[in-house]
Short mmCIF file of C-alpha atoms in Angstrom, two decimals:
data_model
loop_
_atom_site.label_atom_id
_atom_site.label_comp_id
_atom_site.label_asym_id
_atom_site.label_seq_id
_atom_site.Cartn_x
_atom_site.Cartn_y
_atom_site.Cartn_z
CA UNK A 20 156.56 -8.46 -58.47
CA UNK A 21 156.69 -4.67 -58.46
CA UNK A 22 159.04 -4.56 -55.50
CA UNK A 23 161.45 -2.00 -57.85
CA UNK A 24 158.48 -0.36 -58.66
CA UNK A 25 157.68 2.95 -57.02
CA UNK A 26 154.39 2.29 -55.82
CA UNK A 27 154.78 -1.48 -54.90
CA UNK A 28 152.34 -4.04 -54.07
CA UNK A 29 151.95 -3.03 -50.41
CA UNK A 30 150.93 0.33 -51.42
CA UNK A 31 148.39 -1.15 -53.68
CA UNK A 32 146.98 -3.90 -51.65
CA UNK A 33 145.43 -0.64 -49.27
CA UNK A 34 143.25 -0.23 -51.83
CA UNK A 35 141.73 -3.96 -52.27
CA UNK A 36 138.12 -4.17 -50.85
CA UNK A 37 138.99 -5.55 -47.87
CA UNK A 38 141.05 -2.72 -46.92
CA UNK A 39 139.15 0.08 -47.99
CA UNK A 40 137.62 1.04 -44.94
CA UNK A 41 140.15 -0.38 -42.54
CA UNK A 42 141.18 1.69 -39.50
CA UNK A 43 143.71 -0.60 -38.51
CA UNK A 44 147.12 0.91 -37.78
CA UNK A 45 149.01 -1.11 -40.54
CA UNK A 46 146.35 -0.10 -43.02
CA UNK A 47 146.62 3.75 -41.58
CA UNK A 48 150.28 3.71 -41.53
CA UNK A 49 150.78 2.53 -45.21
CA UNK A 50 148.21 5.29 -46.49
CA UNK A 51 150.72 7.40 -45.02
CA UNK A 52 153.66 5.88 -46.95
CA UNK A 53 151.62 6.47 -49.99
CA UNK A 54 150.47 9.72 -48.90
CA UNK A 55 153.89 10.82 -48.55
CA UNK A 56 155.10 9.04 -52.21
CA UNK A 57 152.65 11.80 -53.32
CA UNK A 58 153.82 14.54 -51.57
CA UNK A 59 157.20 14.18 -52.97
CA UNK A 60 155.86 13.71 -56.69
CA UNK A 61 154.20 16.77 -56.00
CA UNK A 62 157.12 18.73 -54.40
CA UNK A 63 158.66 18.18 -58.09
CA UNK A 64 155.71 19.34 -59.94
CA UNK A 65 154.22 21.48 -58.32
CA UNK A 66 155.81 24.74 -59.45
CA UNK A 67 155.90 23.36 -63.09
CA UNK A 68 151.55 23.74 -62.96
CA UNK A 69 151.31 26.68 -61.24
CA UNK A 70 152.83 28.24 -64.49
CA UNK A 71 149.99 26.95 -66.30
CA UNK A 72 147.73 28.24 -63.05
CA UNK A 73 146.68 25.15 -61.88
CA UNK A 74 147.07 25.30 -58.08
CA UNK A 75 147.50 22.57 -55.06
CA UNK A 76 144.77 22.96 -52.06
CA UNK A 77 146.36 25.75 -50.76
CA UNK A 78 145.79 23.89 -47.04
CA UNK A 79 148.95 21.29 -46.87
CA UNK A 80 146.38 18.29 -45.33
CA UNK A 81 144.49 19.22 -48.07
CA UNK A 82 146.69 18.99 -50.95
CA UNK A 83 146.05 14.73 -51.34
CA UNK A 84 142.98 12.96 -50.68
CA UNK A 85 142.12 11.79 -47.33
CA UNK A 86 143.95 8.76 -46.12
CA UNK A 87 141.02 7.76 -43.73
CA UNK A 88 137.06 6.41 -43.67
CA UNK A 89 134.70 8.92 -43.20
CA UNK A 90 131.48 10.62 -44.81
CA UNK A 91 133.72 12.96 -47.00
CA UNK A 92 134.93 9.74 -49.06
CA UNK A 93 131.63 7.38 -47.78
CA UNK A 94 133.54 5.70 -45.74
CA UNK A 95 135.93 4.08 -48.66
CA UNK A 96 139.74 4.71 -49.05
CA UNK A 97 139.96 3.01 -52.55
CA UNK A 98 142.04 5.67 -53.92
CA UNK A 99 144.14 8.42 -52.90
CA UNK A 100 145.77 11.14 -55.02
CA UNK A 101 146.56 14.82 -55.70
CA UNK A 102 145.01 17.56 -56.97
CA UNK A 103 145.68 20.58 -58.68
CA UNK A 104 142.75 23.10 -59.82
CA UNK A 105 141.61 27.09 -58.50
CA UNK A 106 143.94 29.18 -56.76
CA UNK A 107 142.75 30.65 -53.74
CA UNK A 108 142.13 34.01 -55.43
CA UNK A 109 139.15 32.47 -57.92
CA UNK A 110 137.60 30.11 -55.14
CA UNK A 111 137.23 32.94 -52.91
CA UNK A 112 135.60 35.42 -55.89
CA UNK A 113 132.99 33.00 -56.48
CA UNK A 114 132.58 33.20 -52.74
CA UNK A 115 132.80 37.14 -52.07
CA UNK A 116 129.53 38.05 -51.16
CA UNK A 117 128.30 34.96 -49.51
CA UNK A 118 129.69 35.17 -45.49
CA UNK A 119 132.10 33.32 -44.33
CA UNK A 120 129.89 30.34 -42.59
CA UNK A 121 126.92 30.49 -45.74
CA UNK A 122 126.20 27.24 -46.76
CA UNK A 123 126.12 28.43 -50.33
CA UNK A 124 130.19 28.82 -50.31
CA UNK A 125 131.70 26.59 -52.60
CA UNK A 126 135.53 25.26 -51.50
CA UNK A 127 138.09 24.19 -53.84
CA UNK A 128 136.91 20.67 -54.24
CA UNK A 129 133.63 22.11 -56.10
CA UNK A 130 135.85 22.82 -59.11
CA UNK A 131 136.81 20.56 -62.09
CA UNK A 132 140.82 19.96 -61.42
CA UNK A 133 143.89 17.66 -62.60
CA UNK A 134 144.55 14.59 -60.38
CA UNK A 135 147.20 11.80 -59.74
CA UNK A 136 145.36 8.95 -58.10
CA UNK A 137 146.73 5.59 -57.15
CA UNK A 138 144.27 3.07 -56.58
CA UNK A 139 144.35 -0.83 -56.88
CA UNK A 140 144.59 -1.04 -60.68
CA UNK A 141 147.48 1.12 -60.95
CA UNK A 142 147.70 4.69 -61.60
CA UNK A 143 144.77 7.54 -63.06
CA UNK A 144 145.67 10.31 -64.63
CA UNK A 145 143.60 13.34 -65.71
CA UNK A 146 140.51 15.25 -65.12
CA UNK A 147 137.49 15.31 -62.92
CA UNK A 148 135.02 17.42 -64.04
CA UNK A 149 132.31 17.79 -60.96
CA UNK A 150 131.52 15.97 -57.49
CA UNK A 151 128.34 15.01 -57.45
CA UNK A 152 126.52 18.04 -55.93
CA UNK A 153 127.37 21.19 -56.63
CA UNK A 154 129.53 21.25 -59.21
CA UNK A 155 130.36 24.89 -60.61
CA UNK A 156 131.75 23.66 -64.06
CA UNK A 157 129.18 21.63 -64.45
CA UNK A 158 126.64 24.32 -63.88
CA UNK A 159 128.97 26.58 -66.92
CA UNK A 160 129.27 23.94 -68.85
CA UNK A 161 125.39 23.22 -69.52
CA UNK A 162 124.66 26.64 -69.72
CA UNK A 163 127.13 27.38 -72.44
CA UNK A 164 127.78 23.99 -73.93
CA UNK A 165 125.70 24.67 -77.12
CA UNK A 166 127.59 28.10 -78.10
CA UNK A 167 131.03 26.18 -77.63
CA UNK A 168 130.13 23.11 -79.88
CA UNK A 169 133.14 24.31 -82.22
CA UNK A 170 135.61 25.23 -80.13
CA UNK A 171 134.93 21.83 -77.95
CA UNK A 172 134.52 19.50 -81.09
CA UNK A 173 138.46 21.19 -82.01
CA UNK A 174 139.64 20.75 -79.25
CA UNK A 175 138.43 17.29 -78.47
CA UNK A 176 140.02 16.28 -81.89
CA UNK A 177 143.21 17.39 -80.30
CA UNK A 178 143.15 14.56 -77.24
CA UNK A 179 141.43 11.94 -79.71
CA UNK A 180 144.23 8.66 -80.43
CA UNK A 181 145.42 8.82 -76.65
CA UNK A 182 142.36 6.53 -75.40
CA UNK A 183 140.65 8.74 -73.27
CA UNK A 184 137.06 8.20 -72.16
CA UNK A 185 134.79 10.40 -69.87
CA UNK A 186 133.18 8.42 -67.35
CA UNK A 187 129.90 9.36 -65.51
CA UNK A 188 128.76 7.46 -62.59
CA UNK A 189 125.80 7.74 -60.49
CA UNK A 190 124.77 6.76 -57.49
CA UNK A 191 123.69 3.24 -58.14
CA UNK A 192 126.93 2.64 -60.09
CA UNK A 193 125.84 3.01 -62.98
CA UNK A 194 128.71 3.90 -65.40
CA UNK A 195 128.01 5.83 -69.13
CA UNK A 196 131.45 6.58 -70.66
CA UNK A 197 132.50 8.04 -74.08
CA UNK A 198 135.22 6.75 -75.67
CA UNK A 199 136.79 9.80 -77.39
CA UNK A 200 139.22 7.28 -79.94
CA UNK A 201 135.64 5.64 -81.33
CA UNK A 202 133.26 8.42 -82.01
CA UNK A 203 133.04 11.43 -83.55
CA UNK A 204 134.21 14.62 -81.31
CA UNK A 205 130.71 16.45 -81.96
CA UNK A 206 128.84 13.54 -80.48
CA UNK A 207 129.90 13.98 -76.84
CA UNK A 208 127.63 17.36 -76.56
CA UNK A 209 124.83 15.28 -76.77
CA UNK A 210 126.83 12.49 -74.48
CA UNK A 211 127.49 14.75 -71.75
CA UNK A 212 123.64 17.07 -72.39
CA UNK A 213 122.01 13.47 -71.79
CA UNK A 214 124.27 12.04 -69.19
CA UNK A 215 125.88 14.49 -66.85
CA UNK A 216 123.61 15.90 -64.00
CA UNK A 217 123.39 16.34 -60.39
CA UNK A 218 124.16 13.53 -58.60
CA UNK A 219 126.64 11.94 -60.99
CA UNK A 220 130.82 12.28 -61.02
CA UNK A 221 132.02 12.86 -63.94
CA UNK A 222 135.46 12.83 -64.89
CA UNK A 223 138.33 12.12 -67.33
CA UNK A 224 140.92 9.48 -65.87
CA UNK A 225 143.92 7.52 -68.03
CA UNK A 226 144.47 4.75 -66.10
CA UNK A 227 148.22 3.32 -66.83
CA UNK A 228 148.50 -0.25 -65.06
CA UNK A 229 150.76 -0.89 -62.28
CA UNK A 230 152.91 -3.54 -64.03
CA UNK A 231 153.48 -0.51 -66.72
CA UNK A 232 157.12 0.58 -66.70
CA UNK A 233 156.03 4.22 -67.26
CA UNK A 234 155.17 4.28 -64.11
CA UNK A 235 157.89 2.43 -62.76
CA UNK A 236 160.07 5.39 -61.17
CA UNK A 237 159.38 8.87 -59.48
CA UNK A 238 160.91 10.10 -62.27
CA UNK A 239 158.70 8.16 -65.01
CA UNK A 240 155.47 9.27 -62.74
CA UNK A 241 155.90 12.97 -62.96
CA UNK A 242 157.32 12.90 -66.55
CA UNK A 243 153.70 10.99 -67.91
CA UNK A 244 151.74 13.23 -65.55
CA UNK A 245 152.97 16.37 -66.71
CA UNK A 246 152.54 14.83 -70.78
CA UNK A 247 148.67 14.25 -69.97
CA UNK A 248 147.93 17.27 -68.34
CA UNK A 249 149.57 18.96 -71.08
CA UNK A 250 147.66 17.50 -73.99
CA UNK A 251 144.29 17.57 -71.93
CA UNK A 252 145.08 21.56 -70.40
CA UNK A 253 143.03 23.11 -73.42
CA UNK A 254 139.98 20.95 -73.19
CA UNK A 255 140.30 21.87 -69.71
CA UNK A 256 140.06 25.51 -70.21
CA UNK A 257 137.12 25.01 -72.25
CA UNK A 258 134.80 23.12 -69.88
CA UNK A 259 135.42 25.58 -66.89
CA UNK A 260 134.12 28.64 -65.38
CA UNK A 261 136.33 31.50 -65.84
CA UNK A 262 136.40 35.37 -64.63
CA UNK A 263 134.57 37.37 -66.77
CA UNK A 264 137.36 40.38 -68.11
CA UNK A 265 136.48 43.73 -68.21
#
C-alpha cells in the first residue's frame, strides 16, 4: 500500500501498540531504518533552519528521539522524530551560574522547538511548546502572556485557515485542544491561561496522513516541513524566552 512511499508500512507498524515498547531486535533494527530516514531529511534541512536560528541537539544521538523503551519516553516508542530549537550558546546562558551537575540546569529538551515526528498515523509537523515539568517557555509565556495579547492575537491570525490546533495533555490523558480555524485568535489567551500548567505537554502538531502524497517522497517531506515551520516561525518567536538586549 505505501510500499513507494518513503516511510512505508513497516516503518509505521513500529509504532502500533503492540510494538511500542518492544525490545526485540526486528523492532530495534527498524527504529533504526527510520531513525536513519530522519537523519537524511535532516542532513537536507538542516542548514536551511539554522538561518532562521533554529538549531539540531548539538549531540548527534541526540538530534532524533530515542529509538528505545526507557523512563525518558515512559517506556513507549510511539513516535520518533527530529528536533530543532536553542543553540548551544542560549541553553548554556540560562545555565551560567548554576554548576555543571545542579539539578536546576535546564538541557535543550526544556525549550519549546520545531519537530518532524513519524508515528502510526502518519506524519506531525510543528511545534511543542513545553515537556511537562519544567518548561522555560512556558514559565515566559504566563508571565508575559497578558502584555502580548496583540501581538499574539496578530500573529495567530496569520497561521489561522491551515487547521492548526494546540493540544494540551495531561497526565491522565486528558486532551483540551484549540482549534485555531474555529475561534477567534484572542480567545486562546484565556485557552492556554486556563489549560496549560505543570504537568501537561503542550504543543502544536499538523498531522498529514500517511496515505497523503505530500508526504510521499524525501523530497515532498522536507519541502512541507520547511512550508510549516515557515508560516508557524513568528508565532514561535512570540511564545519563547529570549535574551534580554542591552
Amino acid at each position: 500500500m505505501l510500499e513507494n512511499y518513503y516511510f512505508n508500512e513497516k516503518d509505521y507498524e513500529i509504532f502500533n501498540e503492540e510494538n511500542v515498547s518492544s525490545i526485540r531486535p526486528e523492532i530495534l533494527e527498524q527504529r533504526r531504518i527510520v531513525q536513519q530516514k530522519l537523519y537524511d531529511i535532516n542532513d537536507n534541512m538542516k542548514d536551511e533552519l539554522v538561518k532562521k536560528n533554529l538549531h539540531n541537539h548539538w549531540r548527534n544521538e541526540n538530534i532524533t528521539s530515542l529509538i528505545y523503551p526507557c523512563v525518558f519516553n515512559l517506556g513507549r516508542v510511539n513516535w520518533l522524530g527530529i528536533r530543532y530549537g536553542r543553540s548551544k550558546r542560549e541553553v548554556n546562558q540560562l545555565n551560567c551560574n548554576l554548576g555543571v551537575n545542579s539539578k536546576e540546569r535546564k538541557g535543550f529538551q526544556k525549550h519549546a522547538c520545531f519537530q518532524i515526528n513519524i508515528e502510526s498515523k502518519g506524519i506531525a509537523i510543528g511545534l511543542y511548546h513545553a515537556v511537562a515539568e519544567g518548561a522555560i517557555d512556558r514559565m515566559f509565556l504566563h508571565e508575559y502572556i497578558d502584555d502580548k495579547k496583540d501581538i499574539l492575537t496578530n500573529e495567530i491570525k496569520k497561521i489561522q485557515g491551515y487547521g492548526f490546533i494546540w493540544d494540551i495533555w495531561d497526565k491522565q490523558e486528558n486532551n483540551y485542544r484549540f482549534e485555531f480555524d474555529n475561534h477567534k485568535p484572542e480567545e486562546f489567551i484565556d485557552f492556554y491561561k486556563k489549560n496549560d500548567m505543570d504537568g501537561r505537554t503542550s504543543f502544536l502538531l499538523y498531522l498529514i496522513p500517511k496515505k497523503d502524497k505530500r508526504i510521499k517522497t524525501q523530497e515532498g517531506i522536507e519541502e512541507i516541513s520547511l512550508e510549516i515551520i515557515d508560516i508557524l516561525y513568528d508565532f514561535y518567536n512570540e511564545i519563547i524566552w529570549k535574551e534580554k538586549k542591552s
